[in-house]
Coordinates of C-alpha atoms in Angstrom, one line a residue:
M1 CA 0.1 0.0 0.1
K2 CA 2.9 2.3 0.8
A3 CA 4.5 1.7 -2.5
Q4 CA 1.2 2.4 -4.3
I5 CA 0.8 5.7 -2.5
H6 CA 4.6 6.5 -3.1
K7 CA 3.9 5.9 -6.6
M8 CA 0.7 7.9 -7.1
L9 CA 2.6 10.9 -5.5
A10 CA 5.5 10.5 -8.1
W11 CA 6.4 13.7 -9.6
P12 CA 6.4 15.2 -12.4
F13 CA 3.1 15.4 -14.4
R14 CA 3.3 11.7 -15.7
S15 CA 1.2 10.8 -12.6
L16 CA -2.5 11.0 -13.3
F17 CA -2.7 12.0 -9.5
W18 CA -1.0 15.3 -10.1
K19 CA -2.8 16.0 -13.4
L20 CA -6.1 15.7 -11.6
F21 CA -5.1 17.6 -8.5
L22 CA -3.8 20.5 -10.6
W23 CA -6.8 20.7 -12.9
F24 CA -9.1 20.7 -9.9
W25 CA -7.1 23.0 -7.8
L26 CA -6.3 25.5 -10.5
T27 CA -10.0 25.2 -11.4
M28 CA -11.1 26.2 -8.0
V29 CA -8.3 29.1 -8.0
S30 CA -9.5 30.5 -11.2
M31 CA -12.9 30.6 -10.1
M32 CA -12.3 32.3 -6.9
V33 CA -10.1 34.8 -8.7
A34 CA -12.9 35.3 -11.4
L35 CA -15.4 35.8 -8.5
V36 CA -13.2 38.5 -6.9
V37 CA -12.6 40.3 -10.2
A38 CA -16.3 40.3 -10.9
V39 CA -17.3 41.8 -7.7
A40 CA -14.6 44.3 -8.2
I41 CA -16.0 45.4 -11.4
T42 CA -19.7 45.0 -10.9
V43 CA -20.6 45.8 -7.1
D44 CA -21.4 49.5 -6.4
P45 CA -18.9 51.0 -3.8
A46 CA -21.9 52.5 -2.2
D47 CA -23.1 49.0 -1.0
F48 CA -20.0 48.5 1.0
L49 CA -19.7 50.5 4.1
S50 CA -15.9 50.1 4.5
E51 CA -15.3 51.2 0.8
R52 CA -17.8 54.2 1.2
R53 CA -15.8 55.3 4.4
A54 CA -12.4 54.8 2.8
L55 CA -13.6 57.0 -0.5
F56 CA -15.0 59.7 1.7
R57 CA -12.0 59.7 3.6
E58 CA -9.7 59.9 0.6
L59 CA -12.0 62.9 -0.6
E60 CA -11.7 64.6 2.9
V61 CA -7.7 64.4 2.6
A62 CA -7.5 65.5 -0.9
S63 CA -9.8 68.7 0.1
R64 CA -7.5 69.7 2.6
Q65 CA -4.6 69.4 0.4
V66 CA -6.3 71.6 -1.9
E67 CA -7.1 74.3 0.5
R68 CA -3.3 74.3 1.6
M69 CA -2.2 74.7 -2.0
A70 CA -4.7 77.5 -2.4
S71 CA -2.4 80.2 -1.0
G72 CA -1.6 82.4 -4.0
W73 CA -4.7 81.2 -5.7
S74 CA -5.4 81.7 -9.3
T75 CA -7.9 79.9 -11.8
N76 CA -5.0 78.8 -14.0
L77 CA -3.7 76.5 -11.0
T78 CA -3.3 72.9 -12.0
I79 CA -4.3 70.6 -9.4
R80 CA -1.9 68.1 -8.2
Q81 CA -3.5 64.3 -8.4
L82 CA -2.7 61.7 -5.9
P83 CA -1.7 58.2 -7.2
G84 CA -4.6 56.1 -8.5
S85 CA -7.1 58.8 -8.3
Y86 CA -8.2 61.7 -10.3
Y87 CA -9.5 65.1 -8.9
Y88 CA -11.9 67.6 -10.4
L89 CA -12.9 71.2 -9.1
F90 CA -16.0 72.9 -10.0
G91 CA -16.3 77.0 -9.2
P92 CA -19.4 78.6 -8.1
N93 CA -20.6 79.1 -11.8
G94 CA -20.3 75.3 -12.4
E95 CA -17.3 75.6 -14.7
P96 CA -14.1 73.3 -14.0
V97 CA -11.2 74.7 -12.9
G98 CA -7.9 73.9 -14.5
R99 CA -9.5 71.5 -17.2
P100 CA -10.6 72.3 -20.4
V101 CA -12.6 69.1 -20.8
V102 CA -14.4 67.1 -18.1
P103 CA -15.5 63.4 -18.7
S104 CA -19.1 62.8 -19.2
E105 CA -19.3 60.7 -16.0
V106 CA -17.9 63.7 -14.0
Q107 CA -20.4 66.1 -15.6
F108 CA -23.3 63.8 -14.8
A109 CA -22.4 63.4 -11.2
Y110 CA -21.9 67.1 -10.7
N111 CA -25.3 67.9 -12.3
K112 CA -26.9 65.3 -10.1
T113 CA -25.3 66.2 -7.0
R114 CA -24.1 69.6 -6.8
D115 CA -26.8 70.9 -4.4
R116 CA -26.2 68.3 -2.0
R117 CA -24.2 69.3 1.5
E118 CA -22.7 66.0 1.9
P119 CA -20.9 63.9 -0.6
V120 CA -22.2 60.9 -2.2
I121 CA -21.3 57.9 -4.5
T122 CA -22.1 57.6 -8.1
F123 CA -21.2 54.7 -10.2
R124 CA -21.8 55.2 -13.8
S125 CA -19.9 53.4 -17.0
G126 CA -17.5 51.8 -14.9
V127 CA -16.2 55.1 -13.1
V128 CA -16.7 55.9 -9.4
V129 CA -17.3 59.5 -8.7
V130 CA -17.4 60.7 -5.1
G131 CA -18.5 64.4 -4.3
P132 CA -19.1 67.1 -4.0
R133 CA -16.7 68.4 -1.0
K134 CA -16.9 72.0 -0.2
V135 CA -13.6 73.8 -0.6
W136 CA -13.3 77.2 0.5
I137 CA -10.8 79.4 -1.3
D138 CA -10.7 83.1 -0.3
R139 CA -14.2 82.7 1.1
T140 CA -15.3 81.4 -2.2
P141 CA -17.2 77.9 -2.2
F142 CA -15.9 75.1 -4.7
D143 CA -16.9 71.7 -5.2
L144 CA -14.3 68.9 -5.2
Y145 CA -15.0 65.4 -6.9
L146 CA -12.8 62.4 -6.9
T147 CA -12.9 59.5 -9.4
K148 CA -11.6 56.4 -9.9
E149 CA -11.8 54.6 -13.2
M150 CA -12.4 50.8 -13.6
P151 CA -8.9 49.6 -13.6
R152 CA -7.9 51.7 -10.7
L153 CA -11.0 50.7 -8.9
V154 CA -10.4 46.7 -9.6
H155 CA -6.7 47.2 -8.5
W156 CA -7.6 49.1 -5.4
R157 CA -10.3 46.5 -4.4
V158 CA -8.1 43.7 -5.2
K159 CA -5.3 45.2 -3.3
K160 CA -7.4 45.9 -0.2
V161 CA -8.7 42.2 -0.2
F162 CA -5.2 40.9 0.1
A163 CA -4.1 43.5 2.5
Q164 CA -7.0 43.3 4.9
Q165 CA -8.4 39.8 4.4
W166 CA -5.1 38.0 3.5
H167 CA -5.9 35.3 6.2
L168 CA -9.3 34.4 4.4
V169 CA -7.5 34.1 1.0
I170 CA -4.9 31.8 2.6
I171 CA -7.8 29.8 4.3
A172 CA -9.6 29.5 0.9
L173 CA -6.5 28.3 -0.8
G174 CA -6.0 25.8 1.9
V175 CA -9.3 24.4 1.8
S176 CA -9.4 24.2 -1.8
F177 CA -6.2 22.5 -2.0
L178 CA -7.4 19.9 0.5
L179 CA -10.4 19.3 -1.3
S180 CA -8.6 18.9 -4.7
I181 CA -6.0 16.4 -3.0
M182 CA -8.9 14.5 -1.5
L183 CA -10.9 14.2 -4.9
A184 CA -7.8 13.5 -6.8
R185 CA -7.1 10.7 -4.5
Y186 CA -10.7 9.2 -4.5
L187 CA -10.3 8.8 -8.0
V188 CA -6.7 7.7 -8.5
V189 CA -6.6 5.1 -5.7
P190 CA -9.0 2.7 -7.1
I191 CA -7.2 3.1 -10.6
R192 CA -4.0 2.2 -9.0
Q193 CA -5.4 -0.9 -7.3
L194 CA -7.0 -2.1 -10.5
Q195 CA -3.6 -1.4 -12.2
G196 CA -1.8 -3.6 -9.6
T197 CA -4.1 -6.5 -9.8
S198 CA -4.0 -6.6 -13.5
R199 CA 0.0 -6.8 -13.2
R200 CA -0.4 -9.6 -10.8
L201 CA -2.8 -11.3 -13.1
A202 CA -0.4 -11.0 -16.1
Q203 CA 2.7 -12.3 -14.1
G204 CA 0.6 -15.7 -13.6
D205 CA -1.4 -14.9 -10.3
L206 CA -4.7 -16.3 -11.3
T207 CA -6.0 -15.7 -7.8
A208 CA -5.3 -11.7 -8.2
R209 CA -8.8 -10.0 -7.6
V210 CA -9.8 -6.3 -7.1
A211 CA -10.2 -5.4 -3.4
Q212 CA -13.5 -5.3 -1.7
V213 CA -13.3 -1.4 -1.1
V214 CA -13.3 -0.9 -5.1
R215 CA -16.0 -3.2 -5.7
D216 CA -18.2 -1.7 -3.3
R217 CA -18.0 1.7 -4.9
G218 CA -21.4 2.7 -6.8
D219 CA -19.7 4.5 -9.7
E220 CA -18.2 3.3 -12.9
L221 CA -15.0 2.3 -11.0
G222 CA -16.8 -0.1 -9.0
E223 CA -18.6 -1.4 -11.8
F224 CA -15.1 -1.8 -13.7
G225 CA -13.8 -3.7 -10.7
R226 CA -16.7 -6.2 -10.6
D227 CA -16.5 -6.8 -14.4
F228 CA -12.5 -7.3 -13.9
N229 CA -13.2 -9.9 -11.2
H230 CA -15.7 -11.8 -13.4
M231 CA -12.9 -11.8 -16.2
A232 CA -10.3 -13.0 -13.9
E233 CA -12.5 -15.9 -12.8
Q234 CA -13.3 -16.8 -16.1
L235 CA -9.6 -16.8 -16.9
E236 CA -8.7 -18.7 -14.1
S237 CA -11.2 -21.4 -14.8
L238 CA -10.0 -21.7 -18.5
I239 CA -6.3 -22.1 -17.6
N240 CA -7.1 -24.4 -15.0
D241 CA -9.2 -26.7 -17.0
K242 CA -6.6 -26.3 -19.7
E243 CA -3.8 -27.5 -17.6
R244 CA -6.0 -30.1 -15.8
L245 CA -6.7 -31.6 -19.3
L246 CA -3.1 -31.8 -20.1
R247 CA -2.2 -33.5 -16.9
D248 CA -5.1 -36.0 -17.0
V249 CA -4.7 -36.8 -20.5
S250 CA -0.9 -37.3 -20.0
H251 CA -1.4 -39.6 -17.2
E252 CA -4.2 -41.7 -18.8
L253 CA -2.0 -42.3 -21.8
R254 CA 0.8 -43.8 -19.6
S255 CA -1.3 -47.1 -18.9
P256 CA -1.8 -47.6 -22.6
L257 CA 1.6 -46.9 -23.4
T258 CA 2.6 -49.8 -20.9
R259 CA 0.3 -52.2 -22.3
L260 CA 1.8 -51.4 -26.0
Q261 CA 5.3 -51.9 -24.7
L262 CA 4.1 -55.3 -23.2
S263 CA 2.3 -56.4 -26.4
L264 CA 5.6 -55.3 -28.4
A265 CA 7.7 -57.7 -26.3
L266 CA 5.2 -60.5 -26.8
A267 CA 4.9 -59.8 -30.7
R268 CA 8.7 -60.0 -30.9
R269 CA 9.0 -63.4 -29.4
K270 CA 6.1 -64.6 -31.8
S271 CA 7.4 -63.0 -34.9
P272 CA 11.0 -62.6 -34.8
D273 CA 11.3 -61.9 -38.6
A274 CA 9.5 -58.6 -38.4
E275 CA 12.0 -56.8 -36.3
S276 CA 12.1 -53.6 -38.6
E277 CA 8.4 -53.1 -38.0
H278 CA 8.9 -53.9 -34.3
G279 CA 11.7 -51.3 -34.2
R280 CA 9.3 -48.7 -35.8
I281 CA 6.8 -49.4 -33.3
E282 CA 9.3 -49.0 -30.4
R283 CA 10.5 -45.7 -31.5
E284 CA 7.2 -44.5 -31.9
I285 CA 6.2 -45.5 -28.3
E286 CA 9.5 -44.1 -27.1
R287 CA 8.6 -40.8 -28.8
L288 CA 5.1 -40.7 -27.3
D289 CA 6.4 -41.7 -24.1
Q290 CA 8.9 -38.7 -24.2
M291 CA 6.2 -36.4 -25.1
I292 CA 3.9 -37.3 -22.3
G293 CA 6.9 -37.0 -19.7
E294 CA 7.5 -33.4 -21.3
I295 CA 3.8 -32.6 -20.9
I296 CA 3.8 -33.9 -17.3
R297 CA 7.1 -31.7 -16.5
F298 CA 5.5 -28.7 -18.1
S299 CA 2.3 -28.9 -15.9
R300 CA 4.4 -29.4 -12.9
I301 CA 6.7 -26.4 -13.6
Q302 CA 3.7 -24.3 -14.5
N303 CA 1.9 -24.9 -11.3
G304 CA 5.1 -24.8 -9.4
V305 CA 5.0 -28.3 -8.3
T306 CA 8.2 -29.8 -7.0
D307 CA 9.7 -31.8 -4.4
L308 CA 13.3 -30.1 -4.9
A309 CA 14.5 -27.6 -2.4
W310 CA 15.5 -24.1 -3.2
E311 CA 19.0 -23.6 -2.6
S312 CA 22.1 -21.3 -3.7
V313 CA 22.8 -22.0 -7.3
P314 CA 26.3 -21.0 -8.8
L315 CA 24.9 -20.1 -12.3
H316 CA 28.6 -19.8 -14.0
A317 CA 29.2 -23.4 -12.8
L318 CA 25.9 -24.7 -13.9
I319 CA 26.1 -23.1 -17.3
E320 CA 29.8 -24.3 -17.7
G321 CA 28.6 -27.8 -17.4
I322 CA 25.8 -27.4 -19.6
V323 CA 28.2 -26.0 -22.6
D324 CA 30.8 -28.6 -22.0
D325 CA 28.3 -31.5 -22.4
A326 CA 26.4 -29.8 -25.3
D327 CA 29.6 -28.9 -27.1
F328 CA 30.5 -32.5 -26.9
E329 CA 27.3 -33.5 -28.6
A330 CA 27.6 -30.6 -31.1
Q331 CA 30.9 -31.6 -32.5
A332 CA 29.5 -34.7 -34.2
Q333 CA 27.5 -32.4 -36.3
D334 CA 30.2 -30.0 -37.0
K335 CA 29.1 -27.5 -34.6
S336 CA 30.5 -26.1 -31.5
V337 CA 29.1 -24.5 -28.1
V338 CA 31.1 -21.9 -26.5
A339 CA 30.8 -19.6 -23.5
T340 CA 31.9 -16.1 -24.6
E341 CA 31.7 -14.6 -20.9
L342 CA 30.7 -16.3 -17.6
Q343 CA 30.8 -14.1 -14.5
D344 CA 30.6 -15.5 -11.0
I345 CA 26.9 -15.2 -10.1
E346 CA 24.8 -17.4 -7.5
I347 CA 21.2 -16.9 -7.1
N348 CA 18.7 -18.6 -4.7
G349 CA 16.6 -21.1 -7.0
I350 CA 15.7 -24.8 -8.0
K351 CA 18.9 -26.1 -9.8
D352 CA 17.2 -28.5 -11.6
W353 CA 14.6 -26.1 -13.4
L354 CA 17.3 -23.4 -14.0
G355 CA 19.5 -26.2 -15.9
S356 CA 16.4 -27.5 -17.5
A357 CA 15.5 -23.9 -18.9
I358 CA 19.2 -23.2 -20.0
E359 CA 20.0 -26.6 -21.5
N360 CA 16.6 -26.4 -23.6
M361 CA 17.6 -23.2 -24.9
V362 CA 21.2 -24.4 -25.8
R363 CA 20.0 -27.5 -27.5
N364 CA 17.4 -25.6 -29.5
A365 CA 20.3 -23.3 -30.7
I366 CA 22.2 -26.2 -31.7
R367 CA 19.6 -27.8 -33.8
F368 CA 19.1 -24.6 -35.8
T369 CA 22.5 -23.3 -36.1
P370 CA 24.3 -24.2 -39.5
Q371 CA 27.1 -26.5 -39.6
G372 CA 30.2 -25.1 -39.2
S373 CA 29.0 -22.4 -36.9
R374 CA 28.7 -22.2 -33.2
V375 CA 26.4 -21.3 -30.5
E376 CA 27.4 -18.5 -28.0
V377 CA 26.4 -18.6 -24.5
A378 CA 27.0 -15.8 -21.9
L379 CA 26.2 -14.9 -18.4
K380 CA 26.4 -11.3 -17.1
K381 CA 25.5 -9.3 -14.0
H382 CA 23.5 -6.3 -14.9
K383 CA 22.2 -4.2 -11.8
R384 CA 20.3 -6.5 -9.6
Y385 CA 19.9 -9.2 -12.2
A386 CA 21.6 -12.2 -13.9
I387 CA 21.4 -12.2 -17.6
V388 CA 21.9 -15.4 -19.5
T389 CA 22.0 -15.1 -23.4
V390 CA 22.0 -18.0 -26.0
R391 CA 22.7 -17.1 -29.6
D392 CA 22.9 -19.4 -32.7
F393 CA 23.4 -18.5 -36.2
G394 CA 20.3 -20.0 -38.0
P395 CA 17.5 -18.7 -40.1
G396 CA 15.7 -17.0 -37.0
I397 CA 12.1 -16.8 -36.8
P398 CA 9.4 -14.2 -38.2
E399 CA 9.1 -11.2 -36.4
D400 CA 5.4 -11.8 -35.9
A401 CA 6.0 -15.2 -34.1
L402 CA 8.6 -13.9 -31.5
D403 CA 5.7 -13.2 -28.9
S404 CA 4.3 -17.0 -29.6
L405 CA 7.6 -18.9 -29.2
F406 CA 7.2 -19.7 -25.6
E407 CA 3.7 -20.8 -26.0
P408 CA 3.2 -24.7 -25.7
F409 CA 3.1 -26.8 -28.9
F410 CA 4.2 -23.7 -30.8
R411 CA 6.4 -24.6 -33.8
V412 CA 7.6 -22.6 -36.8
D413 CA 7.8 -25.0 -39.4
D414 CA 8.0 -23.1 -42.7
T415 CA 11.1 -20.9 -41.4
R416 CA 13.4 -23.2 -39.2
G417 CA 13.6 -25.9 -41.6
K418 CA 13.7 -29.8 -41.1
E419 CA 15.2 -29.4 -37.8
N420 CA 12.0 -28.2 -36.3
D421 CA 10.9 -31.6 -35.2
G422 CA 10.4 -31.3 -31.5
F423 CA 7.2 -31.2 -29.5
G424 CA 7.0 -27.6 -28.9
L425 CA 7.3 -27.8 -25.2
G426 CA 10.9 -27.0 -24.5
T427 CA 10.5 -23.4 -24.7
S428 CA 7.3 -23.5 -22.7
I429 CA 9.0 -25.6 -19.9
A430 CA 11.9 -22.9 -19.9
M431 CA 9.5 -20.1 -19.6
G432 CA 7.6 -21.9 -16.7
A433 CA 10.8 -22.5 -14.9
V434 CA 12.1 -18.9 -15.3
K435 CA 8.9 -17.3 -14.2
N436 CA 9.0 -19.5 -11.1
H437 CA 12.1 -17.8 -10.2
G438 CA 10.6 -14.4 -10.9
G439 CA 12.4 -13.9 -14.2
T440 CA 11.7 -13.3 -17.8
I441 CA 12.8 -15.0 -21.0
T442 CA 12.7 -13.2 -24.5
A443 CA 13.7 -13.8 -28.0
R444 CA 14.9 -11.6 -30.7
N445 CA 16.3 -11.9 -34.4
V446 CA 20.0 -10.8 -34.5
H447 CA 20.5 -11.4 -38.3
P448 CA 21.9 -13.9 -38.8
G449 CA 20.3 -16.2 -35.9
L450 CA 18.3 -15.9 -32.9
E451 CA 19.2 -14.5 -29.3
V452 CA 17.3 -15.8 -26.3
T453 CA 17.9 -13.6 -23.1
I454 CA 17.0 -15.0 -19.6
C455 CA 16.7 -12.4 -16.9
L456 CA 16.9 -13.8 -13.2
P457 CA 16.7 -11.4 -10.1
L458 CA 19.7 -12.1 -7.8
N459 CA 17.5 -12.0 -4.5
H460 CA 14.3 -13.5 -5.5
K461 CA 12.2 -14.3 -2.4
V462 CA 10.2 -17.5 -2.4
V463 CA 6.6 -17.2 -1.6
A464 CA 5.7 -20.1 0.6

C-alpha cells in the first residue's frame, strides 16, 4: 500500500494523481479569482460601508490638500493628482477649474449632486465619482470631486482584499488544496489498485482480484472492478481446465503405453522376422512416452509443483557444465558451443529447473545453427539481475512469431527447416521455470540467428 501511495505521488506530471489535482485546484483558484474580479468590477462601492468610508476619507484628505495649496490661488492653477485617483474642482458658476474638458461621467455626477451638502457616491459606466466636497478658497465655495476609473477601482479593491483579508485568502487556498487532494486521491487510488491487480494477473497470479473496497463503490470504477473480477474468474477457470486436461490426459496415456510396450515384447517373441516393424513401433512408443513426460513436466513447472528444495545455485558453474556437455554432442554435427563470458554469479533457486531452462535453449540453438558455426552462451550481471544469453546463427524466426515462441506446442515449420521436429514444449518448460524464479525470457532476431535472453533476479524471494 505504501509503495502504491508513493508511486501515486510520483512527480512530475506523468502521474495521473498530479494531473487531476492540478486541474481541480487551478479550476477552483481560477473561480475564486474570477469571483473577486467580478465583484470588483460590478458591485457598487456604495453597497460596502468600508469602501464608502475609505472613499469619503480620501476625498476629505484631498480637499484639505487643495485648501493648503490655495495660497496664492489663481484660476489657472493645475491641481496635483494623488496616485490612483483623479480630482475635479468646479467653481461657483459650475465651470471646471484647471481642466478644459471634463469626462461625461463626472459632469453627470456634478449635475446630479451639486446641490448636496454631503458627498455621495455615483457609479456610472465603470467610473466611481465621489462628491461634492466643499472647498473654501478666499471665502469662495468650490466643489471637489474624486474619481476612480475601472482599472484603478479593480486594482484598489483586489489590493484591499489581500491587504485586509489575507488570512481568509490563505484559508480559501488551503481548503481548496485539501479538497482537490482528496478528490484526486478518491479517483486515482482505485485505478492504482486495478492496475496492481491486472499486473499480478499478467504475471501468472490467477488468484489476483480487485479489493472489496473498490468493488463496493457505486460508480463506474466499482462497476469496472466487478467486471474485472468476473473476467479474472473466467480466465482462471479456463487456464486451470486447460492444465488439468493436459495433466489428466498425460497420466491416462501412460497406462496404454505400458500395455503397448508389453504387447510389443510379446510380438517380438512370436514374430522375430518382423524386427524392422517392431523397431518402428518401439521408436514411436518411445517418442510418445517422451512427449507425455514433457507434458507432465510442463504441467508441474507451470503450477510450481516440485519436491526439490530451493538452494544457492552457482549459475556460472551450472552453465559451464551445460556448455561442455552440449559442445561434446554438437561436435558430431560439425558445430560447437562456446561460453563467451561467464561471470561468477549465485542466485537462490531450484537447480534442476534452472538447468532445464538453459539446456533447452542451448539444445534448440544447436539444432538450428548451421554446420560449421557455433552457439554462443554468456552470463553477465546487470544491476540486480543475472542475464543469460544464448545465440545461434540459424535462419531466425518471423518477427510476428516472436511473441508466440514460448507458448506450448508452438512450432515454426516454414522458417526453421527440417530440424524443427520437437514437441514444442521445451521453450514453454523454460518459460515456466524462469517465471517461477521471478524472471523473464525473451527472444529476438539478430541477423543472422536468434538470441534468447533469460533475466533472473539475484535476490528472488520464495513465496511459501
